[in-house]
Coordinates of C-alpha atoms in Angstrom, one line a residue:
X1 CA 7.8 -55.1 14.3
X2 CA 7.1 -53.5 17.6
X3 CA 6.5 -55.8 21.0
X4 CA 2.9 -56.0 22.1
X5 CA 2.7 -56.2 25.7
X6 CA -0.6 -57.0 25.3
X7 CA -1.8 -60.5 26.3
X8 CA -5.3 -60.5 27.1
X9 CA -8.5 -58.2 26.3
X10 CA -11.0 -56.6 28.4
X11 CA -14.3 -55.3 27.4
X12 CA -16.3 -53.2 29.3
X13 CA -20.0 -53.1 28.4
X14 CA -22.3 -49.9 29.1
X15 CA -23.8 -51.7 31.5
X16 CA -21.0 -52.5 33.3
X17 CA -19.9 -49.0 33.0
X18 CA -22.7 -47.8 34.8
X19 CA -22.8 -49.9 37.5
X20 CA -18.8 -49.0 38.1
X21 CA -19.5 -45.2 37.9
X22 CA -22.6 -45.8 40.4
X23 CA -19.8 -48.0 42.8
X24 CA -17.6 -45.0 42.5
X25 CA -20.4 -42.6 43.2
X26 CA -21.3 -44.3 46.7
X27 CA -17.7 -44.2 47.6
X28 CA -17.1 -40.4 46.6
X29 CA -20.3 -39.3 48.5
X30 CA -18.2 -39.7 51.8
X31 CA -15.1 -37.9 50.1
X32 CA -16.9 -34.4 49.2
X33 CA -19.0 -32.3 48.8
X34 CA -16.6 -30.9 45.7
X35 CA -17.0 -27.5 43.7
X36 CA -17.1 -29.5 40.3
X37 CA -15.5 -31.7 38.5
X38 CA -12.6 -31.9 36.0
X39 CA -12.7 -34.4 33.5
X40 CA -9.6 -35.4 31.6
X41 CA -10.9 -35.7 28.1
X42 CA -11.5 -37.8 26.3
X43 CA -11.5 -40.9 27.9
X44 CA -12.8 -39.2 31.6
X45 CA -15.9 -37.2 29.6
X46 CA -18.5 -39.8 29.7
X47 CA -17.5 -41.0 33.4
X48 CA -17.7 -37.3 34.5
X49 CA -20.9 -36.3 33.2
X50 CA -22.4 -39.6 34.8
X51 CA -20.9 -39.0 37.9
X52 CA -22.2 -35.2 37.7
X53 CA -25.3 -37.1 37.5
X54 CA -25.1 -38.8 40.5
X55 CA -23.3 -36.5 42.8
X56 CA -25.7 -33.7 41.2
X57 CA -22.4 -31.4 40.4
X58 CA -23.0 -28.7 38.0
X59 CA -19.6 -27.2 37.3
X60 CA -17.9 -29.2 35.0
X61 CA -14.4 -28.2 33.2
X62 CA -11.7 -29.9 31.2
X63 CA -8.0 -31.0 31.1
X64 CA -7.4 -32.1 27.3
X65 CA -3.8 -34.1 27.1
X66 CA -2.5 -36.2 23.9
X67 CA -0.4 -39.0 25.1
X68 CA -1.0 -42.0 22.4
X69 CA -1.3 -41.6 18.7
X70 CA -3.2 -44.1 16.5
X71 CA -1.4 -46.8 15.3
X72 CA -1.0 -47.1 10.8
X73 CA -3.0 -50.0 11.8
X74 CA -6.6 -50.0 12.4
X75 CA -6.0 -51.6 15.3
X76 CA -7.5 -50.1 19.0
X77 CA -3.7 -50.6 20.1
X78 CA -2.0 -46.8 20.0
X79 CA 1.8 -46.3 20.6
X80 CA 2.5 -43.7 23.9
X81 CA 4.8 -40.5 23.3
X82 CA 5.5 -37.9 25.1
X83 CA 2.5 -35.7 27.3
X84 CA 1.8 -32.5 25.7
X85 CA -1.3 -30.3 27.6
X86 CA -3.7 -29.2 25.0
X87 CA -6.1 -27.4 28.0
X88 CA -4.6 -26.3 31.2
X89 CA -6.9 -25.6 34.5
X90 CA -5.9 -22.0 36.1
X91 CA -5.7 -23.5 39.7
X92 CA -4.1 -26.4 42.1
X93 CA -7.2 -28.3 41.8
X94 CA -8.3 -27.9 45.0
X95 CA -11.8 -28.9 46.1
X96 CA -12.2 -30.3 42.8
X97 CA -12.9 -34.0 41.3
X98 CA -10.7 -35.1 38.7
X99 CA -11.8 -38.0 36.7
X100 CA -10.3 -40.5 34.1
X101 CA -11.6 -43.3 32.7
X102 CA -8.2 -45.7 33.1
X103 CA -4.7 -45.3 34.5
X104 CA -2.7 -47.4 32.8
X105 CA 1.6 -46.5 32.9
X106 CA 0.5 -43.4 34.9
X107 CA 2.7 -41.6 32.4
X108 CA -0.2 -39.0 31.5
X109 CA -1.8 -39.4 35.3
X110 CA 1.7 -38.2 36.8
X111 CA 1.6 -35.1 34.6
X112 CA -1.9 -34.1 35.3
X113 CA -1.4 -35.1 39.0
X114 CA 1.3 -32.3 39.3
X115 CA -0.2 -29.5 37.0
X116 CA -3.5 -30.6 39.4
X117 CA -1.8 -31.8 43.0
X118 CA -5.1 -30.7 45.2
X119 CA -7.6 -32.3 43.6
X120 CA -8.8 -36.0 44.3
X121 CA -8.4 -38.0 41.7
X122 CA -10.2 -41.2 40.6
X123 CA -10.4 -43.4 37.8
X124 CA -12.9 -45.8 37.4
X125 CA -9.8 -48.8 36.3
X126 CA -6.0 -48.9 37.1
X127 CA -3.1 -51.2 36.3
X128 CA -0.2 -51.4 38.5
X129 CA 1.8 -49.2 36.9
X130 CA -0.6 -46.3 37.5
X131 CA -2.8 -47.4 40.3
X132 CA -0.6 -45.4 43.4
X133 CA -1.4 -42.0 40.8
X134 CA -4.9 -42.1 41.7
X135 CA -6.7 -41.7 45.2
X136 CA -9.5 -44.4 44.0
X137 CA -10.7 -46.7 41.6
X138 CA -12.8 -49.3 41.0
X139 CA -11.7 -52.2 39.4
X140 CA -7.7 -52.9 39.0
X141 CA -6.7 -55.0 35.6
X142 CA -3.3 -56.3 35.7
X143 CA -1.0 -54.4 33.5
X144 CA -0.9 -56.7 30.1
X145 CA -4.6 -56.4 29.7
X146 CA -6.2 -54.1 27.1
X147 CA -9.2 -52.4 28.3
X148 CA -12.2 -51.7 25.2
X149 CA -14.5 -49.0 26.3
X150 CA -18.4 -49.0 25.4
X151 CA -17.6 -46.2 22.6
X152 CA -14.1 -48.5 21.2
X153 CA -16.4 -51.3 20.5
X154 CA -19.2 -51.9 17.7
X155 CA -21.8 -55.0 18.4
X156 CA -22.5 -56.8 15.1
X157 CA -24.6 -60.1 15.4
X158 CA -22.5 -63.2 14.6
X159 CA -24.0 -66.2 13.1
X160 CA -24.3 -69.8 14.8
X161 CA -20.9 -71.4 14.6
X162 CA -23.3 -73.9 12.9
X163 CA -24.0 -71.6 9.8
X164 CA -20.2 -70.1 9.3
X165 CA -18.9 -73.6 9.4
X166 CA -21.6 -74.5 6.6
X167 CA -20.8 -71.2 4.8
X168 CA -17.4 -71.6 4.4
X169 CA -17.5 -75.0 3.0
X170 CA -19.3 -73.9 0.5
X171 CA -17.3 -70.7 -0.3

């Protein structure tokens, strides 16, 4: 059975989202004006089309990279492998945002970083291991946290503790 290094979960609602990407916004508004943004899909999609938004950037393009694979599980928890680069960029990256939604190892950040060295590049979360990749973030988590986006999580109402309790007993 593989380690899980693990320990603790994170969830971040929509709400919290937003008001992260808006933070992020204020604090890029002194960094550009940029030509567009690249977005390093999947996890950067959504954060780059609400920053698009807010910085009102029309050119948008992608970097697609495959770093984890699902677990036989159906557990959120993938394994990491090797960084292969589904979609390349045809340029350094220069005058251009790059945007993920977490660094976490930095293993995929380092990759993109050099394929992309002149554009700034933010994250909206980091852990230690991949925080000194990026040029900004948000929020830092410390490494053995697991971070649940909006789209990783389904809300489902959850009885009163009162009426499980009583449920079960008479299951």
């Amino acid at each position: 059975m593989e380690h899980n290094p693990y320990r603790d979960d994170v969830v971040i609602s929509w709400a919290e989202l937003h008001r992260d990407t808006r933070r992020l916004c204020h604090e890029l508004m002194a960094k550009g004006p940029f030509k567009g943004i690249i977005a390093i899909a999947r996890g950067g999609l959504i954060p780059a089309a609400l920053v698009a938004r807010e910085l009102e950037i029309r050119l948008i393009d992608t970097i697609c990279a495959a770093s984890y694979e699902s677990s036989d599980d159906d557990s959120a928890q993938t394994q990491r492998k090797e960084v292969r680069i589904l979609k390349g960029i045809e340029h350094d990256g220069e005058g251009y945002l790059l945007i993920d939604d977490l660094v976490d190892t930095g293993n995929t950040a380092r990759v993109i970083r050099q394929l992309l060295p002149k554009a700034y590049f933010v994250t909206l979360y980091a852990k230690p291991m991949g925080r000194q990749v990026v040029d900004l973030c948000v929020k830092e988590f410390s490494q053995d946290k697991w971070v649940y986006f909006p789209w990783d999580i389904d809300y489902q109402f959850v009885p009163p503790i009162k009426k499980r309790l009583k449920a079960e007993q008479q299951g």
